[in-house]
Coordinates of C-alpha atoms in Angstrom, one line a residue:
Chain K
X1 CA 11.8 -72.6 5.7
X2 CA 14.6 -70.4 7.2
X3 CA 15.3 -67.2 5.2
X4 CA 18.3 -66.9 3.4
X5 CA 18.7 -63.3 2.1
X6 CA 15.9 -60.6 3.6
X7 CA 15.1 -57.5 1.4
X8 CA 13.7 -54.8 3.9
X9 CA 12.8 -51.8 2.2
X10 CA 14.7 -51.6 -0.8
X11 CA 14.5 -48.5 -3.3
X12 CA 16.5 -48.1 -6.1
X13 CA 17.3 -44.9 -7.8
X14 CA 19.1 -43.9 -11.4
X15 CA 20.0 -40.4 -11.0
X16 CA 16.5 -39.2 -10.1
X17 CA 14.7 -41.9 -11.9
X18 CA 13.3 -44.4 -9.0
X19 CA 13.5 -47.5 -10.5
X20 CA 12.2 -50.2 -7.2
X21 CA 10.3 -49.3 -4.6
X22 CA 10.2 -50.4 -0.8
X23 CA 10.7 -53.9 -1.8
X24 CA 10.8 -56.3 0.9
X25 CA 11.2 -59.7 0.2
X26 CA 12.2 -63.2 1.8
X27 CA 13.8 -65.6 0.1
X28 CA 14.2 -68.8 1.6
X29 CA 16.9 -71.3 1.8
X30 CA 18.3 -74.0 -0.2
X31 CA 15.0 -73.2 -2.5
X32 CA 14.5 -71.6 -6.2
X33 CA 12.8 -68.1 -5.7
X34 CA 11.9 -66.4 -9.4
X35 CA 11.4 -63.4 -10.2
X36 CA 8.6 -62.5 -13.1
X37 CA 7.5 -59.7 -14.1
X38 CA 7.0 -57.2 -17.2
X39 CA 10.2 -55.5 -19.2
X40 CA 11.1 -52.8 -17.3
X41 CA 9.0 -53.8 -14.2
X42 CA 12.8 -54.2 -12.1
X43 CA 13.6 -57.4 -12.0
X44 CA 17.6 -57.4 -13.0
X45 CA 17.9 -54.0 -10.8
X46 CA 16.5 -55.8 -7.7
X47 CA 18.9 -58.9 -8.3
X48 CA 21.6 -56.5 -8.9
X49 CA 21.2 -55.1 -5.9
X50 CA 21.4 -57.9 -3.7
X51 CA 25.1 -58.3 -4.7
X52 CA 25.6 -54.7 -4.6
X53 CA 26.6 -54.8 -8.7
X54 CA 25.0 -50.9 -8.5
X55 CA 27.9 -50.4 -6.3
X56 CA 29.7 -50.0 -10.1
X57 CA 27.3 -47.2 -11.0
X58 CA 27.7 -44.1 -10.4
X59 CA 24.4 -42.7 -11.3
X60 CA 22.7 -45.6 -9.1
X61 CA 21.7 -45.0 -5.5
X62 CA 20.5 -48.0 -3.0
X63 CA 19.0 -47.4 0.2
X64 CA 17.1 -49.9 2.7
X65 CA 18.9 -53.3 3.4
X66 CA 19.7 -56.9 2.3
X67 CA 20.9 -59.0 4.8
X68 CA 22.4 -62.1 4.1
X69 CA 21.9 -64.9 7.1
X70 CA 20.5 -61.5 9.6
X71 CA 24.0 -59.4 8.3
X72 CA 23.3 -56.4 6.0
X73 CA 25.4 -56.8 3.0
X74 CA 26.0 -52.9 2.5
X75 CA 28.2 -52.9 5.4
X76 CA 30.3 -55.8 4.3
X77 CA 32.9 -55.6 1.9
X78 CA 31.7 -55.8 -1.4
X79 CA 34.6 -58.6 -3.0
X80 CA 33.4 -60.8 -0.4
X81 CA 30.0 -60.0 -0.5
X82 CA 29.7 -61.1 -4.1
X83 CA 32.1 -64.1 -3.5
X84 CA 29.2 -65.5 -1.1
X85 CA 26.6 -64.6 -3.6
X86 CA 27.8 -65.5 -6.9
X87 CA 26.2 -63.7 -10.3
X88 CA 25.2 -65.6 -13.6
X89 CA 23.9 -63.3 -16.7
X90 CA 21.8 -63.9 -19.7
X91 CA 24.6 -64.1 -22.2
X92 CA 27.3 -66.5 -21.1
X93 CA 30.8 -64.8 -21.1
X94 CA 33.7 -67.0 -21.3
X95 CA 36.6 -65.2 -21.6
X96 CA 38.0 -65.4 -25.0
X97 CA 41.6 -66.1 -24.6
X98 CA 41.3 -68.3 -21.7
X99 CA 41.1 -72.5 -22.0
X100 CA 37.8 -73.7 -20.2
X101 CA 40.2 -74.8 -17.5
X102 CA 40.8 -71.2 -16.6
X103 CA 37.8 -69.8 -17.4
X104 CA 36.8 -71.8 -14.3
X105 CA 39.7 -71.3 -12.3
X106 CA 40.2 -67.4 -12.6
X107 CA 38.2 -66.3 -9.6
X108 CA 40.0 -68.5 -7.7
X109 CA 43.0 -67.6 -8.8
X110 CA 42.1 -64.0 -8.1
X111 CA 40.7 -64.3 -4.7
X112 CA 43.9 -66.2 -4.5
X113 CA 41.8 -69.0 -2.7
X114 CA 44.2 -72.1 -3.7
X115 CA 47.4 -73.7 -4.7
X116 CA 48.0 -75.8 -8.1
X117 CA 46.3 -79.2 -6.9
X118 CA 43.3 -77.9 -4.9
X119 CA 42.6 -75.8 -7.9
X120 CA 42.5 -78.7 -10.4
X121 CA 40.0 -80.7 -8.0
X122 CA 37.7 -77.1 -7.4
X123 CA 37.6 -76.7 -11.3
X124 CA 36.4 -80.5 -11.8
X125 CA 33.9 -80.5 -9.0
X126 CA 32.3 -77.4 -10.2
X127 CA 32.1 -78.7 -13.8
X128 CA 30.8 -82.0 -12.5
X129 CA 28.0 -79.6 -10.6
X130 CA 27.6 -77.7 -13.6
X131 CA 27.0 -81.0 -15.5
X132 CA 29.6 -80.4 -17.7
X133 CA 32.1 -82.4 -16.6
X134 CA 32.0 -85.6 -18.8
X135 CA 31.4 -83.1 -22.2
X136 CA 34.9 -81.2 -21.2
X137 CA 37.2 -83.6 -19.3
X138 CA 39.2 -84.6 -22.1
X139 CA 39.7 -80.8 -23.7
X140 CA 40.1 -78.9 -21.0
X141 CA 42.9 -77.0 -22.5
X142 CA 40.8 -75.6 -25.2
X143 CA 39.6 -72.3 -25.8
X144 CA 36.5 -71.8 -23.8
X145 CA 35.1 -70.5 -27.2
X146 CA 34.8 -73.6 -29.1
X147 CA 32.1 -74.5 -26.8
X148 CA 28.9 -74.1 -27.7
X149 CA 26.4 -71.1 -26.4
X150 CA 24.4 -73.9 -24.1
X151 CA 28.1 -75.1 -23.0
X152 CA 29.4 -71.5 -22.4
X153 CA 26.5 -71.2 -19.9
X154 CA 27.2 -74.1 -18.1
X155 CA 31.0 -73.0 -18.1
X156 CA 29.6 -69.6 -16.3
X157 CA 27.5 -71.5 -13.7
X158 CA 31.0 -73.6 -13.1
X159 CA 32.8 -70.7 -12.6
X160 CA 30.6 -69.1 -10.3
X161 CA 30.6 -72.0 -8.3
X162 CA 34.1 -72.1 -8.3
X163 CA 33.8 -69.6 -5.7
X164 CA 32.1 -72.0 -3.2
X165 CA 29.2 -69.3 -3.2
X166 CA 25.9 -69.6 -0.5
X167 CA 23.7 -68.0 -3.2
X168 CA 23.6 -67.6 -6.7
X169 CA 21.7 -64.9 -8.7
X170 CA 21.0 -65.9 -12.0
X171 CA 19.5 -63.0 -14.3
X172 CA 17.8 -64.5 -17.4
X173 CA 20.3 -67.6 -18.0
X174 CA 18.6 -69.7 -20.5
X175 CA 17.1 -66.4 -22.8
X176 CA 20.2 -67.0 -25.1
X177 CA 19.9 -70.7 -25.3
X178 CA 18.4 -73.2 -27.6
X179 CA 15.5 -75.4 -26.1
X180 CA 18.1 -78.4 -25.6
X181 CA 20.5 -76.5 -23.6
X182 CA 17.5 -73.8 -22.1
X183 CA 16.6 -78.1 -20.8
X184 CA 19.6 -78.9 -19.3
X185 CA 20.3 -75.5 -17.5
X186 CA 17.3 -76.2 -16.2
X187 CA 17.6 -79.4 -14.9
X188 CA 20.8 -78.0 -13.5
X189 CA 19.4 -75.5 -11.4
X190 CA 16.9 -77.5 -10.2
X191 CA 19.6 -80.1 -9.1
X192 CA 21.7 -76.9 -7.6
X193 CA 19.0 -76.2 -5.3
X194 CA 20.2 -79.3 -3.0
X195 CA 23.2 -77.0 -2.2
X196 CA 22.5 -73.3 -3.3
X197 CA 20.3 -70.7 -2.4
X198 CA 18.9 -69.7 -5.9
X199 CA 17.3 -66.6 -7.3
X200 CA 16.3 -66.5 -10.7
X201 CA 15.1 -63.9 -12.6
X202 CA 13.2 -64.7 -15.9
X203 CA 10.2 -63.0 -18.2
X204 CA 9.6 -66.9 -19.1
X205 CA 7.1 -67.6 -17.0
X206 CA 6.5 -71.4 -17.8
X207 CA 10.1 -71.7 -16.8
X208 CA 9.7 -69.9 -13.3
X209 CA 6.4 -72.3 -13.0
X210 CA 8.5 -75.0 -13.8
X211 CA 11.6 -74.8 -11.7
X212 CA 11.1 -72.5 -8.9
X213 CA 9.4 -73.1 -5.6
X214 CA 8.7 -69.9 -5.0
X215 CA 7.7 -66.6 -7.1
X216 CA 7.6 -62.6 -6.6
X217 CA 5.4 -61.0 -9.1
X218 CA 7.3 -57.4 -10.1
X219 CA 5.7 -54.8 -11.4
X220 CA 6.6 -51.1 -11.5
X221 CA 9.0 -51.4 -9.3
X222 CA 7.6 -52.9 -6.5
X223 CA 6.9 -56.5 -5.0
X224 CA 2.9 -57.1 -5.7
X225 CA 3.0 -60.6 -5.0
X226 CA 4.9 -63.4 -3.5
X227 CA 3.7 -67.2 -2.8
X228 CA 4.6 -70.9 -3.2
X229 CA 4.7 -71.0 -7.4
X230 CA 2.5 -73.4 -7.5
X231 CA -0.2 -71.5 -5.6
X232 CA 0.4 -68.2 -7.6
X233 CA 0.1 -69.7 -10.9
X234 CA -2.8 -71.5 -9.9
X235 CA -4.2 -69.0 -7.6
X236 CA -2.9 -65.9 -7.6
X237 CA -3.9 -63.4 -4.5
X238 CA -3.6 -59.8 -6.7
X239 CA -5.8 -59.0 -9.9
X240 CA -2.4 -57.6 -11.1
X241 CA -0.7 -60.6 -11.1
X242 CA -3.9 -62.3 -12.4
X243 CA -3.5 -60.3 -15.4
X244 CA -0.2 -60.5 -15.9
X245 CA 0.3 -64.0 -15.6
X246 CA -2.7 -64.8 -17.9
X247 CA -1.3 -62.5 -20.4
X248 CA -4.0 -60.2 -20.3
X249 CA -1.4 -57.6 -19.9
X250 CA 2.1 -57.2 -21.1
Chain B
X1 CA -7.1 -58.9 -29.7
X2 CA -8.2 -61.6 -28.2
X3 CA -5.9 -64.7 -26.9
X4 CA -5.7 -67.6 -29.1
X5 CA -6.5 -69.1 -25.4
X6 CA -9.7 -67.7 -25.3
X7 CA -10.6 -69.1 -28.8
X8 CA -10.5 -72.8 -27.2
X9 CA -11.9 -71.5 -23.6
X10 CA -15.0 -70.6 -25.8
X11 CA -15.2 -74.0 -27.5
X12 CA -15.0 -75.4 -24.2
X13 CA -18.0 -73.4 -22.7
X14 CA -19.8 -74.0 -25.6
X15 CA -19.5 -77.8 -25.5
X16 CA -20.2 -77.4 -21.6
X17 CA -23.7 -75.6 -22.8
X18 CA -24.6 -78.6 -25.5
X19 CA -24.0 -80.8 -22.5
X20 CA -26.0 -79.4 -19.8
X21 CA -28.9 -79.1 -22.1
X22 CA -28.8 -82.5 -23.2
X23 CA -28.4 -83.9 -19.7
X24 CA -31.5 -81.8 -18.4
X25 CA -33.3 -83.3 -21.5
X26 CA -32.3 -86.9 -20.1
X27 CA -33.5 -86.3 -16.8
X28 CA -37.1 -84.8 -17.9
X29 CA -37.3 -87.0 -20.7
X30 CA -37.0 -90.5 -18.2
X31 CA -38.8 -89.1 -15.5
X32 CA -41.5 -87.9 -17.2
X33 CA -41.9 -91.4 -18.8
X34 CA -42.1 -92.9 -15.5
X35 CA -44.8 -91.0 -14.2
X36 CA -46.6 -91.8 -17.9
X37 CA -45.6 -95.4 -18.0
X38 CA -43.5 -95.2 -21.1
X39 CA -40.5 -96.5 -22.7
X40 CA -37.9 -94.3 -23.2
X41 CA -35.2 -96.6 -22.5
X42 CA -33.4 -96.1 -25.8
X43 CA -33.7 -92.7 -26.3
X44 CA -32.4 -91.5 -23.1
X45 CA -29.6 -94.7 -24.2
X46 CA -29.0 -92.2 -27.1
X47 CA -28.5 -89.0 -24.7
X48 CA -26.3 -90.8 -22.6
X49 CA -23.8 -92.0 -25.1
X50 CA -24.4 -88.3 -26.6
X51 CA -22.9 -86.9 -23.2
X52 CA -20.3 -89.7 -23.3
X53 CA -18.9 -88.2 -26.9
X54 CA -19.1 -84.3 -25.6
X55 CA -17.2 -85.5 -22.1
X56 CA -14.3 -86.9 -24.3
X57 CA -14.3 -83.8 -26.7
X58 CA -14.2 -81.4 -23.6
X59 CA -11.2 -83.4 -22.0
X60 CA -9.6 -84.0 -25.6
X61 CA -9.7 -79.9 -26.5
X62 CA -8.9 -79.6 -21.9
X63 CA -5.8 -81.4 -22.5
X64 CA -4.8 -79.5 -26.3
X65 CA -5.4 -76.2 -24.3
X66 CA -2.9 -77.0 -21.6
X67 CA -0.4 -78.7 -24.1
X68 CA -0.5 -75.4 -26.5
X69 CA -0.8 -72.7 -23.8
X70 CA 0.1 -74.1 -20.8
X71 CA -2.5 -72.0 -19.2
X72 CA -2.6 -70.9 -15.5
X73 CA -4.6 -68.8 -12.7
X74 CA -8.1 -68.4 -13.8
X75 CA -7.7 -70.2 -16.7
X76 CA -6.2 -73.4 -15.6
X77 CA -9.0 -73.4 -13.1
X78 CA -12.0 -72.9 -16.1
X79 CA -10.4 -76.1 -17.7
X80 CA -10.3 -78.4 -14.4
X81 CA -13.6 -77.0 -13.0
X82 CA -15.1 -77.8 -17.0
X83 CA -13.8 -81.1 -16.3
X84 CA -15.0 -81.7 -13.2
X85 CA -18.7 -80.3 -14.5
X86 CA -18.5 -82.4 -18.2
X87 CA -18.5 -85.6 -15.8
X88 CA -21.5 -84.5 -13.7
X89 CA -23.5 -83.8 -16.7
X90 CA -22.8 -87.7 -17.9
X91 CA -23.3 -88.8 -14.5
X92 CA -27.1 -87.1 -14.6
X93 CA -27.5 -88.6 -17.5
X94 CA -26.6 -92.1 -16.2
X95 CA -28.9 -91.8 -13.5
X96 CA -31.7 -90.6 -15.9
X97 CA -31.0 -94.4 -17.6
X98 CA -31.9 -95.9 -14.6
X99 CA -34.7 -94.5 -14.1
X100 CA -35.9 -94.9 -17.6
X101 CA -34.7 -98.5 -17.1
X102 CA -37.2 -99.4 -14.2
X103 CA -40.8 -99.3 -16.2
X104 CA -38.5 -101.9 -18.3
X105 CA -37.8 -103.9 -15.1
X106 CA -40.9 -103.3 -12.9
X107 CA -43.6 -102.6 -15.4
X108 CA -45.9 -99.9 -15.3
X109 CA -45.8 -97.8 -12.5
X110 CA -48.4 -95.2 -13.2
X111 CA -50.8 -96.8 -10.5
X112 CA -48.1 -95.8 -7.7
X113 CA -48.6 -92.7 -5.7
X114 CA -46.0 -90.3 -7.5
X115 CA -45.8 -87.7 -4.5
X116 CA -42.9 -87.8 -3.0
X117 CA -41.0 -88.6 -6.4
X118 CA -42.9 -85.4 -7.6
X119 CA -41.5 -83.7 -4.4
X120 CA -38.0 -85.0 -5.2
X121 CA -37.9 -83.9 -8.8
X122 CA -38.8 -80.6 -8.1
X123 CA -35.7 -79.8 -6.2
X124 CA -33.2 -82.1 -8.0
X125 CA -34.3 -79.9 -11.3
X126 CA -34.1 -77.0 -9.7
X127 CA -30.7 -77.9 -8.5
X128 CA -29.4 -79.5 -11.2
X129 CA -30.7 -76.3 -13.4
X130 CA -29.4 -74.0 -11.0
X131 CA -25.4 -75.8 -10.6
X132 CA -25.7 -75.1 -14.5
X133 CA -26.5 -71.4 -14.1
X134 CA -24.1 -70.7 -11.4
X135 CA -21.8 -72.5 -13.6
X136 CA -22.1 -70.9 -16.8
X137 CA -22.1 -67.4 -14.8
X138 CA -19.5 -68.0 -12.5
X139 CA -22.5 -67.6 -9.6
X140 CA -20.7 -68.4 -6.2
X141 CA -24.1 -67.3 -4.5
X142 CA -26.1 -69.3 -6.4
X143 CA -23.8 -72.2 -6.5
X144 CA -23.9 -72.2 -2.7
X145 CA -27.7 -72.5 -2.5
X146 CA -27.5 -75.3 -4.5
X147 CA -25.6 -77.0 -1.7
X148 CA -27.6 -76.0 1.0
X149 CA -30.5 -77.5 -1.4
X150 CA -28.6 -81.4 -1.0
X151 CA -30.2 -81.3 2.7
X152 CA -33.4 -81.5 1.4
X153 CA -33.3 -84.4 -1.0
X154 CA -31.1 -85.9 1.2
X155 CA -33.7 -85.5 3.6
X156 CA -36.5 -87.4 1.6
X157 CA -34.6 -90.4 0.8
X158 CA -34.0 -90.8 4.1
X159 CA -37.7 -90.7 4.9
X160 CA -38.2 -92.7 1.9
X161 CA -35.8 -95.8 3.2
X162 CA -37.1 -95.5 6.8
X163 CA -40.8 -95.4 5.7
X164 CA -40.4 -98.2 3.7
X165 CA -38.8 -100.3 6.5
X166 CA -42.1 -99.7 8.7
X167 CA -44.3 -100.3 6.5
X168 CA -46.5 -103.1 6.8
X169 CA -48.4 -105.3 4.1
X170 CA -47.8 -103.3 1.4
X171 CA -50.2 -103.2 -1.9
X172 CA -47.6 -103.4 -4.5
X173 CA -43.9 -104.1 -3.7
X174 CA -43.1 -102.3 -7.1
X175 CA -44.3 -99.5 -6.3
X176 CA -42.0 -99.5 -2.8
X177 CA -39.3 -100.5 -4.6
X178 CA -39.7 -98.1 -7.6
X179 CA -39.9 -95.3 -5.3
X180 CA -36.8 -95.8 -3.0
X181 CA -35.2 -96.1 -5.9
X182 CA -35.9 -93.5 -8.5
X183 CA -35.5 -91.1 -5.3
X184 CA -32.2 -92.6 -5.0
X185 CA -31.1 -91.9 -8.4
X186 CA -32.5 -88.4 -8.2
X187 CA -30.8 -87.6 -4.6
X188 CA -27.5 -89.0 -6.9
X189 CA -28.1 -86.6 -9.5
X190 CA -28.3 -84.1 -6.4
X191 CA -24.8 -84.8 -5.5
X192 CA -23.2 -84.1 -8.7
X193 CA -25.5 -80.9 -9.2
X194 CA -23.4 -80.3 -5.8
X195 CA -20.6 -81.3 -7.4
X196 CA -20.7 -78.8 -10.1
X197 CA -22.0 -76.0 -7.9
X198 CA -18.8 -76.7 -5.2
X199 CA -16.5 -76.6 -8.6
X200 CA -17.8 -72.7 -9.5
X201 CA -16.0 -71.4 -6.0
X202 CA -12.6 -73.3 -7.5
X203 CA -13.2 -71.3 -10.6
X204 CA -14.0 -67.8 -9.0
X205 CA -12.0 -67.9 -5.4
X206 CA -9.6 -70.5 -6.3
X207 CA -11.2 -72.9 -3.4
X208 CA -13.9 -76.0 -4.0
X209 CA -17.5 -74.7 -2.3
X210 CA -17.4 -77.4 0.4
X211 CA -20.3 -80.2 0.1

């Protein structure tokens, strides 16, 4: 499988605390890569990183590289950077005074990216691919927050791909969610993958063996582990993973 | 504290154990009758349908583990490789029917020169015996000289068939037949020792023993 995004010897520091260690990492394309791993272990920082969301923190420090089809994203401009690799977080955030038609529509509105009429078909297309589509169509005016939390999440996953992004990050995005909607999302990352690169973090890991089709094993910081799911849940190389994975540590 | 998955990987074991002793009891139990012209027909009957019961509680409490805890790694691989094992202790046991079955068929057979069945059994038990231990201990060693063992019985049937087919006037058919056969059955038994010895490499290394 082609590489999409190549981690080469990423460390990650907060102030003097090092928080991710010479991580390097492949992650395929137009495929689901998770990321398990204990609390603490450096999941989010490491997804953070590869759209340069440290670059917001002033006590964080990055060095090594993430390059993004061959071209390191720390020398690219960071607006674009995360426009090409789009960000969806545990707790959806719609914003409040917006309708769910520009909820969607904001970061292309911002990035200034179309006029009236493109807009309206970008913001169905990326509900239809969020598979909200048919639940929204008729109130699109309304406030994003009559939806509910499931909905909300799927409204954050439309507006990311709003953005026409290559890759999307996804840090946790069923944790909030009832088992119904934690279903559908998904479902709907699962059907993503046709057209996405997708990364998703999760300490669920029945949810990474169920979606993804390939998993890195965290832990303290660094990389232990990294197959075809199927073949590290079933046979895992490292007696750390082992553990881990058969709860014999936590 | 122990996992509540562990509390069901121990039931399973221990329903594995009740098995493998009642299966070696089968095979004894008909062999020896053959070689002392009895008929145990309905008592090994009994073991058999015994094993039958313990292979559908192992995949009925298999199949609650994986629904509960959806278990993976070395654990998902104790619950396919007890699978695999639970239906090689009721194959032995089916094979130990049919041998019990022939003094039914053929009659009594302790006239017949028992040799080379004697030979036979002597491996297959130890095999069979062995494929338990290197089950129940997670013995990839062991399980793998239980394979190696298959040549041998393998081995004597084959002498047994071709033996057979140059023989000329022959005393008693029965006993020809009786002794192709109940090698047969034992060189079965053999494979599915194999079977469960190849199945211990899945469970320690993640990769079947090849056979």
């Amino acid at each position: 499988m082609k590489t999409k995004i190549e981690i080469r010897n990423l460390n990650v520091w907060f102030n003097k605390r090092q928080v991710i260690y010479d991580v390097n990492l492949k992650v395929p394309e137009q495929a689901i890569t998770a990321v398990i791993g204990p609390s603490g272990c450096g999941k989010s920082t490491l997804l953070r990183a590869i759209n340069r969301l440290h670059d917001l923190i002033p006590e964080a420090k990055v060095k090594g590289e993430v390059l993004l089809d061959g071209k390191d994203i720390y020398k690219e401009d960071p607006l674009v950077v995360r426009r090409k690799i789009g960000m969806v977080f545990q707790k959806p955030v719609p914003f409040p005074s917006m309708s769910i038609f520009e909820n969607v529509a904001i970061g292309v509105k911002l990035n200034d990216l179309a006029k009236k009429e493109r807009l309206e078909k970008i913001v169905e297309r990326s509900l239809r691919m969020a598979a909200l589509w048919e639940e929204v169509k008729d109130i699109l005016e309304s406030p994003a927050t009559s939806l509910s939390v499931g909905q909300q999440q799927r409204l954050t996953i439309a507006r990311t791909l709003a953005l026409e992004p290559e890759v999307l990050l996804m840090d946790e995005p069923t944790s909030a969610l009832d088992p119904v909607s934690m279903k559908k999302i998904e479902e709907l990352i699962v059907n993503l993958k046709n057209d996405y690169t997708i990364v998703v973090v999760t300490h669920d890991m029945r949810q990474a063996a169920r979606i993804s089709d390939f998993t890195a094993f965290m832990y303290e910081g660094k990389i232990i582990e990294f197959n075809e799911t199927s073949e590290l849940f079933r046979n895992p190389k490292e007696e750390i993973t082992e553990k881990y994975i058969t709860g014999r540590i936590s | 504290m122990p996992r509540l998955l562990d509390i069901g990987l121990n039931e399973l074991v221990s329903i594995t154990k009740r098995m493998s002793d009642t299966a070696e009891e089968a095979i004894s139990m008909a062999v020896n009758a053959y070689f002392e012209g009895k008929n145990v027909r309905d008592d090994v009957y009994e073991k058999s349908m015994k094993l039958k019961e313990l292979k559908d509680e192992v995949r009925d409490l298999a199949f609650e583990l994986i629904m509960k805890y959806q278990p993976v790694a070395i654990d998902l691989r104790t619950i396919e490789s007890t699978l695999d094992a639970s239906y090689g202790f009721s194959r032995f046991s089916r094979y130990a029917l049919d041998i019990a079955d022939l003094t039914n068929k053929l009659g009594n057979l302790t006239e017949c020169d028992h040799t080379k069945i004697k030979h036979a059994l002597s491996i297959v038990q130890w095999m069979v015996s062995k494929s338990i231990e290197a089950f129940e201990t997670k013995n990839v060693e062991l399980a793998k000289e239980v394979i190696k063992k298959d040549d041998e019985i393998d081995e004597i049937y084959n002498e047994s068939l071709t033996n057979a087919a140059q023989m000329g006037k022959v005393e008693d058919i029965r006993c020809v037949i009786a002794d192709i056969l109940v090698i047969r059955y034992l060189e079965r038994i053999g494979d599915h020792a194999c079977q469960i010895a190849s199945a211990v490499g899945y469970v320690v290394e993640g990769k079947y023993l090849p056979t």
